[in-house]
Short mmCIF file of C-alpha atoms in Angstrom, two decimals:
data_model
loop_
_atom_site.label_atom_id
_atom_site.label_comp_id
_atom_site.label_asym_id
_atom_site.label_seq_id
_atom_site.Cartn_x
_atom_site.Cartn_y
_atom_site.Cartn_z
CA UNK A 18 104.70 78.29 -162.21
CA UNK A 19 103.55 80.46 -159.30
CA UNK A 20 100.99 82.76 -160.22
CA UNK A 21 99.39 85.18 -157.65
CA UNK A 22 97.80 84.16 -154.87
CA UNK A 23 97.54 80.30 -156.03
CA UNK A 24 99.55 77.60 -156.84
CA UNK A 25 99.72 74.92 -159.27
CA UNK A 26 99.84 71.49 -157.70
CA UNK A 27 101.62 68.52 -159.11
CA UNK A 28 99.05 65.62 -160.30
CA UNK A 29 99.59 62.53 -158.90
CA UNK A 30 101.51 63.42 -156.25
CA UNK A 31 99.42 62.39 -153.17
CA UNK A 32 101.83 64.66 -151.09
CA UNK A 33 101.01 68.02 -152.96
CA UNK A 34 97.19 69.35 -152.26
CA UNK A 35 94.99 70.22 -155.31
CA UNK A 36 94.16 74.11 -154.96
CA UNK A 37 91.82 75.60 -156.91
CA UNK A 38 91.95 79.27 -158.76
CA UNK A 39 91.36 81.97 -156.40
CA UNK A 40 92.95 83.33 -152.76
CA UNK A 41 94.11 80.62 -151.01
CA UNK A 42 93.00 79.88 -147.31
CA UNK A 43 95.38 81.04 -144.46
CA UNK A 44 94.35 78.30 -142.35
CA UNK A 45 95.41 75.79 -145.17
CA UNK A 46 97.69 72.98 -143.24
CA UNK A 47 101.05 72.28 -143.37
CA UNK A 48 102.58 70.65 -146.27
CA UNK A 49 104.54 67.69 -145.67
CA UNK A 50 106.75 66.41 -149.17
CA UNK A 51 109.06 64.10 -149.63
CA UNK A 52 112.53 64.69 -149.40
CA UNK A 53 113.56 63.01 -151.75
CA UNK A 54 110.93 64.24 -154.32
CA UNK A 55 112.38 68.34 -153.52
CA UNK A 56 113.49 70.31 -156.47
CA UNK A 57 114.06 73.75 -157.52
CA UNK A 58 111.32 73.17 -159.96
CA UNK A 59 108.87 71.21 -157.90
CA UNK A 60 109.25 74.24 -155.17
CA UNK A 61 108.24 76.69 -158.20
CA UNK A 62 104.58 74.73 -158.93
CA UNK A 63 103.88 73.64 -155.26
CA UNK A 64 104.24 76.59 -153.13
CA UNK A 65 101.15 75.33 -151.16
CA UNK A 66 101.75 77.17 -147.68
CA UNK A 67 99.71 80.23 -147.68
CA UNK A 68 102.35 82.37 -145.79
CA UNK A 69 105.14 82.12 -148.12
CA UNK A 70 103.49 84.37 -150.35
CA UNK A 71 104.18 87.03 -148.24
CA UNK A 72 108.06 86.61 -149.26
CA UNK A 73 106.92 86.65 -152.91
CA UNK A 74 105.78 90.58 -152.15
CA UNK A 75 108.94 92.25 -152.44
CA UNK A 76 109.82 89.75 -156.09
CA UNK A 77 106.73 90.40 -157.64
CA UNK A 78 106.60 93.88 -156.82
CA UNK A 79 109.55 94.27 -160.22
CA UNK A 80 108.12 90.90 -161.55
CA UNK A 81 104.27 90.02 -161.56
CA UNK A 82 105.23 87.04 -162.97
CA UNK A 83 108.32 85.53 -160.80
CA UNK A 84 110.31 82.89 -162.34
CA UNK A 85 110.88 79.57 -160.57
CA UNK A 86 114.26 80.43 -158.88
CA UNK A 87 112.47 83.91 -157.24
CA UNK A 88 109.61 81.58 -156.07
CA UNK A 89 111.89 78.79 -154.73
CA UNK A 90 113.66 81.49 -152.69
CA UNK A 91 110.82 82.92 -151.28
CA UNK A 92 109.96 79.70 -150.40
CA UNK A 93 112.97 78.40 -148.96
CA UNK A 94 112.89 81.60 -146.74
CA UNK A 95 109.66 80.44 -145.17
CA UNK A 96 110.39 77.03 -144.76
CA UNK A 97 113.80 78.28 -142.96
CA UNK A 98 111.29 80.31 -140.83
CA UNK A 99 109.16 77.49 -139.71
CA UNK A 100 111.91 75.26 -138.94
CA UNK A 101 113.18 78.14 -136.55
CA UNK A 102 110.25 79.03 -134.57
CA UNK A 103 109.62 74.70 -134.42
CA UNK A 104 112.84 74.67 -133.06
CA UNK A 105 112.59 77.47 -130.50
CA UNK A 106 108.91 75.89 -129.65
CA UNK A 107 110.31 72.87 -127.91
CA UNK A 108 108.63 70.59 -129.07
CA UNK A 109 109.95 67.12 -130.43
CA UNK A 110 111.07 66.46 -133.50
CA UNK A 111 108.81 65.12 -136.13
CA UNK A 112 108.14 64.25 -139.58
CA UNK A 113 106.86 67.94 -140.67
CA UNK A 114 110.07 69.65 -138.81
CA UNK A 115 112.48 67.15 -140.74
CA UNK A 116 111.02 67.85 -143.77
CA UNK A 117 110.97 71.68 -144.06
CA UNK A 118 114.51 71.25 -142.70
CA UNK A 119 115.21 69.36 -146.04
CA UNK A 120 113.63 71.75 -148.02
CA UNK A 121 115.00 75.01 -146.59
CA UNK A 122 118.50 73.10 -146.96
CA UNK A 123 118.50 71.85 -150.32
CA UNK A 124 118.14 74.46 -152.89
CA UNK A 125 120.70 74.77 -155.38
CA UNK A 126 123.73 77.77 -154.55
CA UNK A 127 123.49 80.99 -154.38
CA UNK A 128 119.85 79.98 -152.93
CA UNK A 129 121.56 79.12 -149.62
CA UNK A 130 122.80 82.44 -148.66
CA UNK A 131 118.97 83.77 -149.20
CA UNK A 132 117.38 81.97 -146.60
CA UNK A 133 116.50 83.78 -143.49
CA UNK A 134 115.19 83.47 -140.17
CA UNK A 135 114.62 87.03 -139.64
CA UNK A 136 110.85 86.87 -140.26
CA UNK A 137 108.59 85.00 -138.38
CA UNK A 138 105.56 84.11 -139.86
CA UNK A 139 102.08 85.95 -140.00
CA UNK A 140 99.26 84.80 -136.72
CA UNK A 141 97.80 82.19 -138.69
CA UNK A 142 100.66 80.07 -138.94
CA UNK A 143 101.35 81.04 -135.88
CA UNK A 144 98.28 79.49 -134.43
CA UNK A 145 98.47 76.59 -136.84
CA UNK A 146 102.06 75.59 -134.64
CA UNK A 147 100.63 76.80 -131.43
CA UNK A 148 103.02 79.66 -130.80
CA UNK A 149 102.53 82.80 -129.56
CA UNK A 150 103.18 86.35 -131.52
CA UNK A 151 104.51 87.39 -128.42
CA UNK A 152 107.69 85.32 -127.86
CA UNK A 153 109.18 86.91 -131.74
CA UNK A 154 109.24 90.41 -131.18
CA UNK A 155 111.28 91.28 -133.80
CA UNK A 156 111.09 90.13 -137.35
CA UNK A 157 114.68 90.00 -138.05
CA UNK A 158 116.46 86.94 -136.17
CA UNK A 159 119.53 85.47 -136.19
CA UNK A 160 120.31 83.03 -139.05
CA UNK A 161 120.37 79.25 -137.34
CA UNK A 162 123.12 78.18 -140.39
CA UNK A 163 125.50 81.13 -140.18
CA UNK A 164 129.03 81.49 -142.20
CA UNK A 165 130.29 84.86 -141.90
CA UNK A 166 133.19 83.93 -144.06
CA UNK A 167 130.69 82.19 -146.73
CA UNK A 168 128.24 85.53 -146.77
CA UNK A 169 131.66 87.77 -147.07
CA UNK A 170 132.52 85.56 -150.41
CA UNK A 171 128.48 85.66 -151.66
CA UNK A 172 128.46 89.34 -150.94
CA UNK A 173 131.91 90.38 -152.56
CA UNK A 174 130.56 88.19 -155.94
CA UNK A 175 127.45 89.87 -155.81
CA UNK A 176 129.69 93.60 -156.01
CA UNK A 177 132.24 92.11 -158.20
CA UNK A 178 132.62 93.15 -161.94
CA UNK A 179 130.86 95.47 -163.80
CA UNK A 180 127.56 96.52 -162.03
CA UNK A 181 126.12 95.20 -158.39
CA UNK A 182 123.05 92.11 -157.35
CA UNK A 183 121.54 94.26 -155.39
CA UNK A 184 119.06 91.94 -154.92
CA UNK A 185 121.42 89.25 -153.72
CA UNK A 186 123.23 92.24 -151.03
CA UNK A 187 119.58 93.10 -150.01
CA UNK A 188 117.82 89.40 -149.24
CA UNK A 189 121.00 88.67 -147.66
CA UNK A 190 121.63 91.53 -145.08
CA UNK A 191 117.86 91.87 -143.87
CA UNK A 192 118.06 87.88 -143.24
CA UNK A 193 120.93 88.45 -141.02
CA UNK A 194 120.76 89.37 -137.45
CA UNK A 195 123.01 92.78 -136.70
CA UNK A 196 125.53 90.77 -134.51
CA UNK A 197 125.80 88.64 -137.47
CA UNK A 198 126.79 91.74 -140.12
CA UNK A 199 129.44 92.73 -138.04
CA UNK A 200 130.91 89.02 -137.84
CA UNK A 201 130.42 89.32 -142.13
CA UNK A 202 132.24 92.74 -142.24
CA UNK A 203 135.35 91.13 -140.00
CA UNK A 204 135.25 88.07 -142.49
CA UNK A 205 135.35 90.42 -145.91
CA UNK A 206 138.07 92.69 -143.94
CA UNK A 207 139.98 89.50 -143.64
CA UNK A 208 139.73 87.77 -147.14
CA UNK A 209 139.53 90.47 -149.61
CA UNK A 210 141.37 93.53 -146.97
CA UNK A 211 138.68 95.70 -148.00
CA UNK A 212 136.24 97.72 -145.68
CA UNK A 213 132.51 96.26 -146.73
CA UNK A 214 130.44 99.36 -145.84
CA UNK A 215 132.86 101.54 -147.90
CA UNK A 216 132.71 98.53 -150.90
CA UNK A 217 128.85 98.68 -150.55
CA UNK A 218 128.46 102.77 -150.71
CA UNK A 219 130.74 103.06 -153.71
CA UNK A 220 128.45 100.51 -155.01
CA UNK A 221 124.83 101.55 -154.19
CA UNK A 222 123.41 105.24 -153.74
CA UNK A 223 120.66 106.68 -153.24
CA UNK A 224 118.11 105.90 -150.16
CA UNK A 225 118.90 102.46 -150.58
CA UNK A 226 122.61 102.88 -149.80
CA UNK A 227 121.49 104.90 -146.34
CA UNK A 228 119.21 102.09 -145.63
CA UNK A 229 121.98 99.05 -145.99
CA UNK A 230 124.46 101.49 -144.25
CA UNK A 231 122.18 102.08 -141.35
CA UNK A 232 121.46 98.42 -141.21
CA UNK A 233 125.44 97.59 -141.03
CA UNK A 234 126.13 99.93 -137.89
CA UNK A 235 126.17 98.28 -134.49
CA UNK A 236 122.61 99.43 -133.03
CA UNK A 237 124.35 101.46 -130.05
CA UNK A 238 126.65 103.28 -132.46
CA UNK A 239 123.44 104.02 -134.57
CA UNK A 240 121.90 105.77 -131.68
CA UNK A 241 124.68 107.64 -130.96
CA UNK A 242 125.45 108.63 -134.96
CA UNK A 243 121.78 109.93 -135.09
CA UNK A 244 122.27 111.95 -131.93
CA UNK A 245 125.17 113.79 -133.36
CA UNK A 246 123.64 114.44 -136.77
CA UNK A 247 121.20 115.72 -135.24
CA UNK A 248 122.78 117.95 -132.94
CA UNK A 249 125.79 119.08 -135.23
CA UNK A 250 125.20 121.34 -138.08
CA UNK A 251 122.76 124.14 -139.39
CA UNK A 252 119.85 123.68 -136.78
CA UNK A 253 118.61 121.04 -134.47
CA UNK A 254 117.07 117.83 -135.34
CA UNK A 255 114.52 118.07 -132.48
CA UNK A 256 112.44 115.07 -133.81
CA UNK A 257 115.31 112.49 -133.69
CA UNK A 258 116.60 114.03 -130.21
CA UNK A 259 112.61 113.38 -128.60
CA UNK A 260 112.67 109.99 -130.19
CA UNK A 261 115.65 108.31 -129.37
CA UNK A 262 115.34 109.44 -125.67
CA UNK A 263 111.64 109.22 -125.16
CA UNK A 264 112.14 105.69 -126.57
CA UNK A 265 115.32 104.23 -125.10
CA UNK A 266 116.13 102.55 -122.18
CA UNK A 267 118.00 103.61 -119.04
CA UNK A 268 120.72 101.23 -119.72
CA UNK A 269 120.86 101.70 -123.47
CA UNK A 270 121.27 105.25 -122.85
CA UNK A 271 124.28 105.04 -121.02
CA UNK A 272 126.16 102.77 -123.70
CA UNK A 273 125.38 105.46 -125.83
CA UNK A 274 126.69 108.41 -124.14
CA UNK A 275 130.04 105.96 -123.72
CA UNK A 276 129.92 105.04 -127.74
CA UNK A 277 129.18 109.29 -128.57
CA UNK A 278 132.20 110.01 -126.70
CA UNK A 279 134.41 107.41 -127.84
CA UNK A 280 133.29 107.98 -131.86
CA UNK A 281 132.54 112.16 -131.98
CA UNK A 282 135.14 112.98 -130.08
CA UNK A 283 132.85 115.12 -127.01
CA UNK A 284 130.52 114.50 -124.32
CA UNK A 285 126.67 114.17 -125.19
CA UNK A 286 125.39 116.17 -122.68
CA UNK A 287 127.39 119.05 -123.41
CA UNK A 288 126.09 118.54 -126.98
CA UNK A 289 122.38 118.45 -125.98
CA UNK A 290 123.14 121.95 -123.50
CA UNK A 291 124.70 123.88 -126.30
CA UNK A 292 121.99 123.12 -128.76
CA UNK A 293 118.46 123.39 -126.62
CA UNK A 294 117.00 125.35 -123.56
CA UNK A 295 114.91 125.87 -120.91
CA UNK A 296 112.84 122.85 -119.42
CA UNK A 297 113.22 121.10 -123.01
CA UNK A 298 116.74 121.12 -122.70
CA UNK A 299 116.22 120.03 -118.55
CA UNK A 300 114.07 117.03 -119.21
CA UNK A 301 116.49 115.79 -122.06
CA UNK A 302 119.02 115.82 -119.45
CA UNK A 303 117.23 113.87 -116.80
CA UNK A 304 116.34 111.19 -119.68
CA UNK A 305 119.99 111.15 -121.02
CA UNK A 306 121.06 110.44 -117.19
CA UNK A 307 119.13 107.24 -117.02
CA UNK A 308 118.18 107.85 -113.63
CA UNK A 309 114.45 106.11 -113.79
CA UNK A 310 113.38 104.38 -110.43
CA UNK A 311 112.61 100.45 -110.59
CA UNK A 312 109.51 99.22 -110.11
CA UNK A 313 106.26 100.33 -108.33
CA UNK A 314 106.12 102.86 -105.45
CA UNK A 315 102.19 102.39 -104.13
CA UNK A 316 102.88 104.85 -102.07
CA UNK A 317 103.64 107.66 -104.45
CA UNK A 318 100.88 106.93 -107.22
CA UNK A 319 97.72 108.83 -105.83
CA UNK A 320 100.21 111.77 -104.59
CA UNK A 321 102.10 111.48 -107.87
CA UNK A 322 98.43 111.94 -109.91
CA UNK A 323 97.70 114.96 -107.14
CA UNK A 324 100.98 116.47 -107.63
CA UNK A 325 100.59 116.51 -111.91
CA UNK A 326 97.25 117.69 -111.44
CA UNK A 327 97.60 120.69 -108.95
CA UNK A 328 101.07 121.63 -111.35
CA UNK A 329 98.97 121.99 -114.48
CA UNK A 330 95.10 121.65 -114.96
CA UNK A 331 94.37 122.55 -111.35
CA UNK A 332 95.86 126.38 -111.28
CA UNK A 333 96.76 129.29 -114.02
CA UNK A 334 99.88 128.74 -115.11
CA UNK A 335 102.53 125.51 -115.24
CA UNK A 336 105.22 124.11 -112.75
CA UNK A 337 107.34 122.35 -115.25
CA UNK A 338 109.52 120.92 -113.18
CA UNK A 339 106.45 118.70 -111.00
CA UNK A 340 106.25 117.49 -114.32
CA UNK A 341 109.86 117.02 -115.35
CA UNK A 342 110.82 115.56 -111.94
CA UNK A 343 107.95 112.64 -112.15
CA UNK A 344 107.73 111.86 -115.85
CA UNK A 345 111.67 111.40 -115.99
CA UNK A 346 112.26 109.56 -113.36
CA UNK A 347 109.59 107.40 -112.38
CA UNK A 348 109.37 103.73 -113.72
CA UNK A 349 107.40 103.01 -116.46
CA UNK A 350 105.14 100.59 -114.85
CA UNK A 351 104.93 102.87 -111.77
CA UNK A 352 103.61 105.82 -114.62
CA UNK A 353 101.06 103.59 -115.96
CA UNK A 354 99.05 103.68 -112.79
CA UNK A 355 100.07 107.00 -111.75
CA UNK A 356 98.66 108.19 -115.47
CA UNK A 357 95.53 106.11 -114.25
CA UNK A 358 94.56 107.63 -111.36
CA UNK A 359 95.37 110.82 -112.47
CA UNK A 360 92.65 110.59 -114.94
CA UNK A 361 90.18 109.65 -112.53
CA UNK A 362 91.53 112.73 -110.72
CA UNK A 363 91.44 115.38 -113.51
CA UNK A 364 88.76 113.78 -115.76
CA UNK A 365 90.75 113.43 -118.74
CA UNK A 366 93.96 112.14 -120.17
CA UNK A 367 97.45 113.15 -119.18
CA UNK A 368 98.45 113.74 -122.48
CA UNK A 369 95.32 116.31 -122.88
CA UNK A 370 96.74 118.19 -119.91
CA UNK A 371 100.21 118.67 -121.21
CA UNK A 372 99.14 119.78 -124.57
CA UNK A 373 96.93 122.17 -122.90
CA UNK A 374 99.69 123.26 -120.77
CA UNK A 375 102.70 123.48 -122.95
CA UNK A 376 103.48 124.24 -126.29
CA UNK A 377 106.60 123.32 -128.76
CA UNK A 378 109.29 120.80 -128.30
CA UNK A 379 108.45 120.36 -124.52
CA UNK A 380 104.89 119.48 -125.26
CA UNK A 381 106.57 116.92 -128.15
CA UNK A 382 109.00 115.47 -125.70
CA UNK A 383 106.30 115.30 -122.72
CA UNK A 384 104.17 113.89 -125.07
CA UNK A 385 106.44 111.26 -126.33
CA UNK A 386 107.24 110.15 -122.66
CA UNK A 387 103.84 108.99 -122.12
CA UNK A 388 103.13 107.99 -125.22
CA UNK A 389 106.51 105.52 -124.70
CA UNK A 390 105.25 104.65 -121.36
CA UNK A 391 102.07 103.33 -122.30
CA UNK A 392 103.43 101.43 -125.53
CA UNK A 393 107.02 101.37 -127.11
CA UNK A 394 105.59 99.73 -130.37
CA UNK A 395 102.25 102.20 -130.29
CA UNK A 396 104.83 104.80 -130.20
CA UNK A 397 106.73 103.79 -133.43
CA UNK A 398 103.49 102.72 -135.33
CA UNK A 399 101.90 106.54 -135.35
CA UNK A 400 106.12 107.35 -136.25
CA UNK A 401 105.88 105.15 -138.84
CA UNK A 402 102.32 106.22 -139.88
CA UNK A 403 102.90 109.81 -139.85
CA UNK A 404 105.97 109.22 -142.52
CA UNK A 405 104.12 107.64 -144.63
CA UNK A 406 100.64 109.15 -145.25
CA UNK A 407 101.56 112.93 -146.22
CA UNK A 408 102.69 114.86 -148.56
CA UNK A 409 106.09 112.93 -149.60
CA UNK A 410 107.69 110.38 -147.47
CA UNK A 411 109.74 110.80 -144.73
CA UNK A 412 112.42 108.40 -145.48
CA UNK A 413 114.71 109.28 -142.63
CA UNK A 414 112.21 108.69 -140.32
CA UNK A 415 111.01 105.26 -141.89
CA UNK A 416 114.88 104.01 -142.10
CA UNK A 417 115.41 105.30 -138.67
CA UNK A 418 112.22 103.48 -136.86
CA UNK A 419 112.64 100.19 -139.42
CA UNK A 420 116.21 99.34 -138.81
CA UNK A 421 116.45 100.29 -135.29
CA UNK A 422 113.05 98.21 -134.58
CA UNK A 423 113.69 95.17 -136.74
CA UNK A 424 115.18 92.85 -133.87
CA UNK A 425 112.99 94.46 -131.43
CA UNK A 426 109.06 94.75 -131.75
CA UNK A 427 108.65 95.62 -134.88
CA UNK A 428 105.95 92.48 -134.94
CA UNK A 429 104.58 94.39 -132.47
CA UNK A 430 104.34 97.67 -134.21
CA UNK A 431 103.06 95.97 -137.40
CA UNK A 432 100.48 94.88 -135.12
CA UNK A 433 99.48 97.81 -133.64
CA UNK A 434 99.93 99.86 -137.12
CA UNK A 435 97.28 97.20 -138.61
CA UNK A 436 94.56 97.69 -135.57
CA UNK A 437 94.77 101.10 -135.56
CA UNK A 438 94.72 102.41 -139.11
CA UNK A 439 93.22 99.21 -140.58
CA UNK A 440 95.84 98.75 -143.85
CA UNK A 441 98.71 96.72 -142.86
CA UNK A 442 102.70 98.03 -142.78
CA UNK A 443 103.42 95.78 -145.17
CA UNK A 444 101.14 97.36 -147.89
CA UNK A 445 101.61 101.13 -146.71
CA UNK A 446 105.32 100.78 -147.28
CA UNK A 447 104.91 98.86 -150.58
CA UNK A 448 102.52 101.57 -152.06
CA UNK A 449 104.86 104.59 -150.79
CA UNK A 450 108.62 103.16 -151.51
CA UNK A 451 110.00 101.29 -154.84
CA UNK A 452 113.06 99.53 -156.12
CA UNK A 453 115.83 98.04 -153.92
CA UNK A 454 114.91 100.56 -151.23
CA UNK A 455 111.29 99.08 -150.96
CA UNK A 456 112.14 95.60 -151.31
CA UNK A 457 114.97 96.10 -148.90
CA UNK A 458 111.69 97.54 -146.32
CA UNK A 459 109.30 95.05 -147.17
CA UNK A 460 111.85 92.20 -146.12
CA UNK A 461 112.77 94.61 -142.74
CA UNK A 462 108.93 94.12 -142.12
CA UNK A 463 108.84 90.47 -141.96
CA UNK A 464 105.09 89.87 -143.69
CA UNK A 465 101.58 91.09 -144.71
CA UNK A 466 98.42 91.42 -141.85
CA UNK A 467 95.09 91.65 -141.97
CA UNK A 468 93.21 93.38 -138.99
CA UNK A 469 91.20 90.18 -138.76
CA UNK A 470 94.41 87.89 -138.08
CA UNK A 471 94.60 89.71 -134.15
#
């Protein structure tokens, strides 16, 4: 049985590697069995990959001690993995890729509705099949075997009857692709005439049930739900508002004005102008009209610097709207260089400037701009920091930036979050969430880093 961080190995077998008590390496090679000799059991006592332990996380978190069919799984989710990204890498087929497509395609039922592709492995494994971290953004991908009408039946079993697997709804909704949950909520409409988000929230509660309801909504629907929460009701939710339309793109932005008005019933931007003011309330406007300029002007980035300069640091007193006028509509790659030069120009950081120059949710959404022009995923990984390591957690904020990331760059962010703060997502989530919720993150997160692995 699987143990830890080692394995037992199967004497005798010269296709199973002895390893000895103690971590195992990350740069151990790639196991190549025998079809033939693949069982459920055999998986349990040779789980000689290094990286599918990070799958084991989530299990062992309720369980120190898994049993075979929890190690299997985990198992059978990285093998899935590796025969994805072997796929994608173009290379030719070959004895390893036909094997760990036997073994991530043989495990006994329900097993087969737990494998996933959604989470690519960590950067030694990477390295080991000469792939970069780079092409898999996102560590939720769509599932290469997909049967929206098979997940509908595993899912309504796993609801059916007196109390709910959430572990079976939870290992098989993060290993789907959001594209593919929609095509499993038209299937369970169809065979048991039952909506499945309702089905799921009269069977789940709690932070988990947000977390699997959030993950079931279309992604531009999502956008546009948290933009109405948090402009309808007691007060504004000024933190979602700045991070959904620092973060967004031009394009995105207008599918979600469309989706706001077609689902709430008004028009966004009469939303936004009842509920804010002044320049904040300007700037939100010029972001929510998606009217950024393509590409690099080389004429306009030393005047650009000169004209942020003599609007803030340069003179007593601030000309907002220099600063609104350039910061919402210029490109992002044209800001980089203009944010450049202007700190060659002023001696110090644009973000320094506007914090000196403006105060409360401007500052925050001026802030957030550059902070989204520089790096998307940087962006998310202080989000994702700052709800985390205080007093409490801020779940809405971790949902939010973990669902709405997963097919994106949230390898990315983990990367990022791991450089900068030196603990990995992986662990920061596991030591401030618990239960279904947790395990539900954990999988959303894809695997464990070390800052020596970038």
């Amino acid at each position: 049985m699987f143990r830890g961080p080692t394995a037992r190995s199967c004497p005798g077998d010269p296709h199973t590697p002895e390893l000895s008590r103690g971590p195992l390496d990350p740069k151990i090679s790639l196991w190549t069995p025998r079809p033939r000799s693949i069982t459920v059991d055999r998986l349990a006592s040779t789980v000689c990959v290094t990286s599918a332990e990070g799958y084991l996380h989530p299990i062992r978190k309720l369980s120190p001690d898994p049993g075979p069919i929890a190690v299997a799984t985990a198992a059978s989710r990285w093998c899935c993995d590796v025969m994805n990204l072997m796929k994608d890498s173009a290379e030719p087929e070959n004895a390893t890729t036909r094997n760990l497509h036997h073994l991530s395609s043989t495990s006994s039922p329900p097993l087969l509705h737990l494998l996933s592709t959604s989470s690519p492995p960590p950067p030694p494994l990477l390295r080991l099949v000469g792939l970069s971290r780079m092409d898999y953004r996102g560590t939720v991908r769509p599932f290469v075997n997909f049967n929206p009408k098979s997940d509908a039946e595993f899912l309504n079993k796993a609801m059916k009857g007196i109390g709910t697997d959430e572990d079976a709804v939870l290992m098989l909704l993060t290993a789907r692709s959001n594209g593919q949950r929609q095509e499993i909520k038209e299937a369970y409409k169809k065979s048991y005439k039952k909506d499945l988000v309702s089905h799921l929230k009269s069977e789940l509660d709690g932070l988990f049930e947000s977390l699997i309801v959030a993950l079931m909504t279309p992604p531009i629907l999502y956008d546009a739900s948290l933009l109405n929460k948090a402009l309808k009701g007691a007060g504004t939710n000024d933190e979602v508002l700045i991070e959904v339309l620092a973060s967004r793109s031009p394009e995105r932005l207008k599918e979600v004005i469309k989706t706001y008005k077609k689902e709430f019933g008004g028009k966004l931007e009469k939303d936004i102008m009842s509920d804010t003011s002044g320049h904040y309330e300007k700037l939100l406007l010029v972001l929510l009209q998606g009217s950024r300029e393509e590409g690099v002007n080389e004429g306009k980035i030393e005047k650009d610097a000169k004209d942020l300069f003599e609007a803030g640091a340069s003179k007593v007193g601030t000309d907002e709207e220099v600063f609104i006028s350039i910061l919402g509509k210029r490109s992002h790659e044209h800001l980089r260089l203009v944010f450049a030069a202007y700190k060659k120009l002023a001696g110090t950081d644009i973000e320094e400037s506007i914090k000196s120059e403006t105060t409360g949710n401007l500052e925050n959404l001026m802030v957030a701009i550059v902070k989204c022009v520089r790096s998307v995923p940087a962006y998310f990984a202080v989000s994702l920091y700052g709800s985390m390591r205080r007093a409490g957690t801020d779940d809405g904020t971790l949902i939010r930036v973990m669902v709405s990331r997963s097919e994106v760059d949230m390898l990315d962010i983990r990367e990022v979050f791991c450089q900068t703060y030196k603990v990995s997502l992986y662990n920061t989530i596991q030591e401030d969430t618990k239960g279904d919720y947790g395990k539900a993150l954990l999988y959303l997160c894809g695997g464990n880093d070390r800052a020596r692995d970038f």
